[in-house]
PDB file of C-alpha atoms in Angstrom:
ATOM      1  CA  VAL A 588     131.285  93.225  83.966  1.00  0.00           C
ATOM      2  CA  ALA A 589     134.011  95.801  83.927  1.00  0.00           C
ATOM      3  CA  SER A 590     134.250  98.273  86.747  1.00  0.00           C
ATOM      4  CA  GLY A 591     134.886 101.182  84.421  1.00  0.00           C
ATOM      5  CA  SER A 592     133.279 102.207  81.164  1.00  0.00           C
ATOM      6  CA  PRO A 593     135.415 101.198  78.189  1.00  0.00           C
ATOM      7  CA  ALA A 594     135.342 103.659  75.295  1.00  0.00           C
ATOM      8  CA  GLY A 595     132.094 103.389  73.365  1.00  0.00           C
ATOM      9  CA  MET A 596     130.421 101.200  75.978  1.00  0.00           C
ATOM     10  CA  PRO A 597     127.391 102.458  77.856  1.00  0.00           C
ATOM     11  CA  VAL A 598     127.175 101.907  81.546  1.00  0.00           C
ATOM     12  CA  VAL A 599     123.752 100.942  82.728  1.00  0.00           C
ATOM     13  CA  PRO A 600     123.630 101.301  86.506  1.00  0.00           C
ATOM     14  CA  ARG A 601     120.503  99.998  88.129  1.00  0.00           C
ATOM     15  CA  ILE A 602     119.440 100.701  91.648  1.00  0.00           C
ATOM     16  CA  LEU A 603     116.323  98.790  92.531  1.00  0.00           C
ATOM     17  CA  PRO A 604     114.759  99.256  95.933  1.00  0.00           C
ATOM     18  CA  VAL A 605     112.250  96.476  96.573  1.00  0.00           C
ATOM     19  CA  ARG A 606     110.406  95.340  99.698  1.00  0.00           C
ATOM     20  CA  MET A 607     111.826  97.866 102.144  1.00  0.00           C
ATOM     21  CA  SER A 608     112.421  96.199 105.471  1.00  0.00           C
ATOM     22  CA  LYS A 609     111.707  97.794 108.822  1.00  0.00           C
ATOM     23  CA  GLY A 610     111.597 101.255 107.237  1.00  0.00           C
ATOM     24  CA  ARG A 611     115.344 101.158 106.494  1.00  0.00           C
ATOM     25  CA  ALA A 612     115.792 102.409 102.948  1.00  0.00           C
ATOM     26  CA  PRO A 613     119.067 102.591 101.061  1.00  0.00           C
ATOM     27  CA  HIS A 614     120.517 106.026 100.521  1.00  0.00           C
ATOM     28  CA  SER A 615     123.477 107.625  98.840  1.00  0.00           C
ATOM     29  CA  ILE A 616     126.232 109.962  99.914  1.00  0.00           C
ATOM     30  CA  TYR A 617     128.337 112.095  97.604  1.00  0.00           C
ATOM     31  CA  LEU A 618     132.055 112.577  98.042  1.00  0.00           C
ATOM     32  CA  PRO A 619     134.470 114.635  95.947  1.00  0.00           C
ATOM     33  CA  ASP A 620     137.613 112.631  96.762  1.00  0.00           C
ATOM     34  CA  HIS A 621     138.923 109.486  95.162  1.00  0.00           C
ATOM     35  CA  GLY A 622     140.276 107.534  98.106  1.00  0.00           C
ATOM     36  CA  PRO A 623     139.061 104.080  99.124  1.00  0.00           C
ATOM     37  CA  VAL A 624     135.346 103.558  99.612  1.00  0.00           C
ATOM     38  CA  ILE A 625     134.654 102.793 103.267  1.00  0.00           C
ATOM     39  CA  ALA A 626     131.098 102.616 104.577  1.00  0.00           C
ATOM     40  CA  PRO A 627     130.270 104.716 107.629  1.00  0.00           C
ATOM     41  CA  GLU A 628     129.773 102.732 110.852  1.00  0.00           C
ATOM     42  CA  GLY A 629     126.517 100.809 110.774  1.00  0.00           C
ATOM     43  CA  PHE A 630     126.250 100.753 106.979  1.00  0.00           C
ATOM     44  CA  HIS A 631     127.317  98.525 104.093  1.00  0.00           C
ATOM     45  CA  VAL A 632     128.244  99.517 100.518  1.00  0.00           C
ATOM     46  CA  LEU A 633     125.735  98.503  97.859  1.00  0.00           C
ATOM     47  CA  GLY A 634     127.612 100.095  94.973  1.00  0.00           C
ATOM     48  CA  VAL A 635     129.572 103.075  93.739  1.00  0.00           C
ATOM     49  CA  LEU A 636     129.099 105.436  90.800  1.00  0.00           C
ATOM     50  CA  GLU A 637     132.003 107.649  89.765  1.00  0.00           C
ATOM     51  CA  HIS A 638     131.094 110.820  87.865  1.00  0.00           C
ATOM     52  CA  GLY A 639     133.622 112.629  85.649  1.00  0.00           C
ATOM     53  CA  ALA A 640     135.950 112.045  82.742  1.00  0.00           C
ATOM     54  CA  GLY A 641     139.225 110.138  82.924  1.00  0.00           C
ATOM     55  CA  LEU A 642     138.563 108.485  86.288  1.00  0.00           C
ATOM     56  CA  ARG A 643     139.996 105.207  87.436  1.00  0.00           C
ATOM     57  CA  PRO A 644     137.699 102.852  89.334  1.00  0.00           C
ATOM     58  CA  PRO A 645     137.984 103.467  93.093  1.00  0.00           C
ATOM     59  CA  PRO A 646     139.111 100.893  95.618  1.00  0.00           C
ATOM     60  CA  VAL A 647     135.816  99.398  96.823  1.00  0.00           C
ATOM     61  CA  PRO A 648     134.806  96.436  98.983  1.00  0.00           C
ATOM     62  CA  GLU A 649     135.655  93.258  97.072  1.00  0.00           C
ATOM     63  CA  GLY A 650     132.838  92.364  94.699  1.00  0.00           C
ATOM     64  CA  ALA A 651     130.916  95.642  95.039  1.00  0.00           C
ATOM     65  CA  PRO A 652     129.426  96.840  91.751  1.00  0.00           C
ATOM     66  CA  THR A 653     130.969 100.034  90.433  1.00  0.00           C
ATOM     67  CA  ALA A 654     130.485 102.163  87.345  1.00  0.00           C
ATOM     68  CA  THR A 655     132.408 105.107  86.010  1.00  0.00           C
ATOM     69  CA  LEU A 656     130.210 107.544  84.105  1.00  0.00           C
ATOM     70  CA  ALA A 657     132.267 109.723  81.786  1.00  0.00           C
ATOM     71  CA  MET A 658     129.994 112.684  82.391  1.00  0.00           C
ATOM     72  CA  PRO A 659     130.989 116.024  83.838  1.00  0.00           C
ATOM     73  CA  VAL A 660     129.715 116.937  87.257  1.00  0.00           C
ATOM     74  CA  LEU A 661     127.602 120.094  87.010  1.00  0.00           C
ATOM     75  CA  SER A 662     129.646 121.796  89.712  1.00  0.00           C
ATOM     76  CA  GLY A 663     132.855 120.860  87.877  1.00  0.00           C
ATOM     77  CA  GLY A 664     135.486 118.249  88.591  1.00  0.00           C
ATOM     78  CA  SER A 665     134.393 114.769  89.494  1.00  0.00           C
ATOM     79  CA  GLY A 666     132.570 113.052  92.306  1.00  0.00           C
ATOM     80  CA  ARG A 667     131.582 109.758  93.789  1.00  0.00           C
ATOM     81  CA  GLU A 668     128.102 108.534  94.650  1.00  0.00           C
ATOM     82  CA  ILE A 669     128.154 105.753  97.240  1.00  0.00           C
ATOM     83  CA  TRP A 670     124.959 103.766  97.815  1.00  0.00           C
ATOM     84  CA  LEU A 671     124.590 102.403 101.343  1.00  0.00           C
ATOM     85  CA  THR A 672     122.265 100.227 103.344  1.00  0.00           C
ATOM     86  CA  PRO A 673     122.094  99.402 107.068  1.00  0.00           C
ATOM     87  CA  ASP A 674     121.464  95.744 106.215  1.00  0.00           C
ATOM     88  CA  PRO A 675     124.213  93.162 105.445  1.00  0.00           C
ATOM     89  CA  VAL A 676     125.142  92.888 101.735  1.00  0.00           C
ATOM     90  CA  SER A 677     126.205  89.969  99.563  1.00  0.00           C
ATOM     91  CA  TYR A 678     127.842  90.471  96.179  1.00  0.00           C
ATOM     92  CA  GLY A 679     127.542  88.389  93.056  1.00  0.00           C
ATOM     93  CA  GLU A 680     127.601  88.308  89.289  1.00  0.00           C
ATOM     94  CA  ALA A 681     125.051  86.710  87.004  1.00  0.00           C
ATOM     95  CA  VAL A 682     124.031  87.138  83.369  1.00  0.00           C
ATOM     96  CA  GLY A 683     126.618  89.891  82.966  1.00  0.00           C
ATOM     97  CA  ILE A 684     125.316  91.932  85.892  1.00  0.00           C
ATOM     98  CA  ARG A 685     127.588  92.610  88.870  1.00  0.00           C
ATOM     99  CA  TYR A 686     125.225  93.096  91.785  1.00  0.00           C
ATOM    100  CA  ALA A 687     124.850  93.685  95.492  1.00  0.00           C
ATOM    101  CA  TRP A 688     121.889  92.090  97.239  1.00  0.00           C
ATOM    102  CA  SER A 689     120.628  93.180 100.614  1.00  0.00           C
ATOM    103  CA  GLU A 690     117.340  92.738 102.399  1.00  0.00           C
ATOM    104  CA  GLY A 691     114.934  94.456 100.057  1.00  0.00           C
ATOM    105  CA  VAL A 692     117.496  96.043  97.733  1.00  0.00           C
ATOM    106  CA  LEU A 693     119.243  94.982  94.557  1.00  0.00           C
ATOM    107  CA  PHE A 694     121.961  97.254  93.136  1.00  0.00           C
ATOM    108  CA  GLY A 695     123.465  96.205  89.842  1.00  0.00           C
ATOM    109  CA  VAL A 696     125.781  97.405  87.084  1.00  0.00           C
ATOM    110  CA  ALA A 697     125.951  96.025  83.555  1.00  0.00           C
ATOM    111  CA  HIS A 698     127.680  97.045  80.321  1.00  0.00           C
ATOM    112  CA  ALA A 699     126.694  96.528  76.693  1.00  0.00           C
ATOM    113  CA  PRO A 700     127.952  97.711  73.307  1.00  0.00           C
ATOM    114  CA  ALA A 701     126.722 101.212  72.489  1.00  0.00           C
ATOM    115  CA  ASP A 702     126.275 100.712  68.757  1.00  0.00           C
ATOM    116  CA  GLU A 703     122.763  99.186  68.950  1.00  0.00           C
ATOM    117  CA  PRO A 704     120.911 100.616  71.963  1.00  0.00           C
ATOM    118  CA  GLY A 705     117.650  98.793  71.163  1.00  0.00           C
ATOM    119  CA  SER A 706     119.062  95.272  71.203  1.00  0.00           C
ATOM    120  CA  ALA A 707     121.355  96.148  74.139  1.00  0.00           C
ATOM    121  CA  ALA A 708     118.409  97.466  76.203  1.00  0.00           C
ATOM    122  CA  ARG A 709     116.309  94.410  75.369  1.00  0.00           C
ATOM    123  CA  ARG A 710     119.066  92.007  76.439  1.00  0.00           C
ATOM    124  CA  LEU A 711     119.996  93.948  79.591  1.00  0.00           C
ATOM    125  CA  TYR A 712     116.408  94.337  80.767  1.00  0.00           C
ATOM    126  CA  ARG A 713     115.638  90.694  80.002  1.00  0.00           C
ATOM    127  CA  ASP A 714     118.714  89.662  82.025  1.00  0.00           C
ATOM    128  CA  LEU A 715     117.853  92.021  84.868  1.00  0.00           C
ATOM    129  CA  ILE A 716     114.295  90.703  85.074  1.00  0.00           C
ATOM    130  CA  ALA A 717     115.596  87.128  85.122  1.00  0.00           C
ATOM    131  CA  LEU A 718     118.033  88.007  87.927  1.00  0.00           C
ATOM    132  CA  THR A 719     115.381  89.721  90.071  1.00  0.00           C
ATOM    133  CA  ARG A 720     113.104  86.722  89.646  1.00  0.00           C
ATOM    134  CA  ARG A 721     115.886  84.269  90.488  1.00  0.00           C
ATOM    135  CA  LEU A 722     116.680  86.231  93.682  1.00  0.00           C
ATOM    136  CA  ASP A 723     112.976  86.669  94.444  1.00  0.00           C
ATOM    137  CA  ALA A 724     113.736  90.363  94.686  1.00  0.00           C
ATOM    138  CA  GLY A 725     110.183  91.586  94.164  1.00  0.00           C
ATOM    139  CA  PRO A 726     109.079  94.243  91.702  1.00  0.00           C
ATOM    140  CA  LEU A 727     111.370  96.609  89.884  1.00  0.00           C
ATOM    141  CA  LEU A 728     110.864 100.089  91.283  1.00  0.00           C
ATOM    142  CA  ARG A 729     113.597 102.330  89.842  1.00  0.00           C
ATOM    143  CA  LEU A 730     116.239 102.026  87.116  1.00  0.00           C
ATOM    144  CA  TRP A 731     118.923 104.419  85.933  1.00  0.00           C
ATOM    145  CA  ASN A 732     120.373 103.979  82.463  1.00  0.00           C
ATOM    146  CA  TYR A 733     123.311 105.732  80.854  1.00  0.00           C
ATOM    147  CA  PHE A 734     124.562 105.535  77.314  1.00  0.00           C
ATOM    148  CA  PRO A 735     126.631 107.965  75.249  1.00  0.00           C
ATOM    149  CA  GLY A 736     125.119 109.892  72.346  1.00  0.00           C
ATOM    150  CA  ILE A 737     121.558 109.411  73.568  1.00  0.00           C
ATOM    151  CA  ASN A 738     120.240 112.054  71.134  1.00  0.00           C
ATOM    152  CA  ARG A 739     122.327 111.090  68.093  1.00  0.00           C
ATOM    153  CA  GLU A 740     120.445 109.699  65.142  1.00  0.00           C
ATOM    154  CA  LEU A 741     120.602 106.010  64.247  1.00  0.00           C
ATOM    155  CA  ALA A 742     118.639 104.609  61.285  1.00  0.00           C
ATOM    156  CA  GLY A 743     116.276 107.589  61.177  1.00  0.00           C
ATOM    157  CA  LEU A 744     115.547 107.754  64.916  1.00  0.00           C
ATOM    158  CA  VAL A 745     117.374 109.163  67.882  1.00  0.00           C
ATOM    159  CA  ARG A 746     119.202 106.445  69.777  1.00  0.00           C
ATOM    160  CA  TYR A 747     116.908 106.975  72.785  1.00  0.00           C
ATOM    161  CA  ARG A 748     113.910 105.773  70.747  1.00  0.00           C
ATOM    162  CA  HIS A 749     115.766 102.545  69.889  1.00  0.00           C
ATOM    163  CA  PHE A 750     116.580 102.091  73.591  1.00  0.00           C
ATOM    164  CA  CYS A 751     112.896 102.590  74.540  1.00  0.00           C
ATOM    165  CA  ALA A 752     111.761 100.048  71.929  1.00  0.00           C
ATOM    166  CA  GLY A 753     114.220  97.449  73.265  1.00  0.00           C
ATOM    167  CA  ARG A 754     113.228  98.095  76.859  1.00  0.00           C
ATOM    168  CA  TYR A 755     109.533  97.875  75.957  1.00  0.00           C
ATOM    169  CA  LYS A 756     110.034  94.499  74.218  1.00  0.00           C
ATOM    170  CA  ALA A 757     111.847  93.031  77.216  1.00  0.00           C
ATOM    171  CA  LEU A 758     109.204  94.207  79.676  1.00  0.00           C
ATOM    172  CA  ALA A 759     106.334  93.005  77.457  1.00  0.00           C
ATOM    173  CA  GLU A 760     107.984  89.614  76.918  1.00  0.00           C
ATOM    174  CA  ALA A 761     108.396  89.268  80.692  1.00  0.00           C
ATOM    175  CA  GLY A 762     104.671  89.745  81.213  1.00  0.00           C
ATOM    176  CA  PHE A 763     104.670  93.233  82.680  1.00  0.00           C
ATOM    177  CA  ALA A 764     101.263  94.947  82.567  1.00  0.00           C
ATOM    178  CA  LEU A 765     102.485  97.888  80.560  1.00  0.00           C
ATOM    179  CA  ALA A 766      99.819 100.281  81.822  1.00  0.00           C
ATOM    180  CA  GLU A 767     100.143  99.200  85.453  1.00  0.00           C
ATOM    181  CA  ASP A 768     103.452  97.893  86.766  1.00  0.00           C
ATOM    182  CA  LEU A 769     106.327  99.503  84.894  1.00  0.00           C
ATOM    183  CA  PRO A 770     109.259 100.644  86.989  1.00  0.00           C
ATOM    184  CA  ALA A 771     110.255 104.281  87.049  1.00  0.00           C
ATOM    185  CA  ALA A 772     113.346 104.855  84.932  1.00  0.00           C
ATOM    186  CA  SER A 773     115.751 107.501  83.715  1.00  0.00           C
ATOM    187  CA  ALA A 774     118.067 107.459  80.728  1.00  0.00           C
ATOM    188  CA  ILE A 775     120.867 109.925  80.172  1.00  0.00           C
TER     189      ILE A 775
END
């Protein structure tokens, strides 16, 4: 897992709150600067998303998942989204996903080639489901997905449709009740 987004590679950040403990949910803060990432007192870094073109990955706690999204910030310039939790965090990497695991929260970042979004989504979702099951992380609640050229055509369909088909296959193969327990998701 690279910490930046190589040219032509989608970044698929996933933030998955599960089993919230003691009412302490993760949250994010947004910063415009590009100095080192330091958690405020009483918090731990789950992961970092950089927004803007031409950014270098920020200095983050060793092992923390990071992603650089080559997308402009609506207000102009660039920015940093830092996801925090009050609970202790451990970092790891498995099946191509760099992740942070805290009580009730899994934050992960993975990369895949952008040329075939359907097969990439199927593999990434299959790997993510396997990781959450291995960690006994509970149900998937929310996923964010990014890939370039989401509305470009590929083999007669927009790339987003291929992505949806791959995601659907992975979820169905994993036994998800497709009308009942799908996680909320966004793709941009």
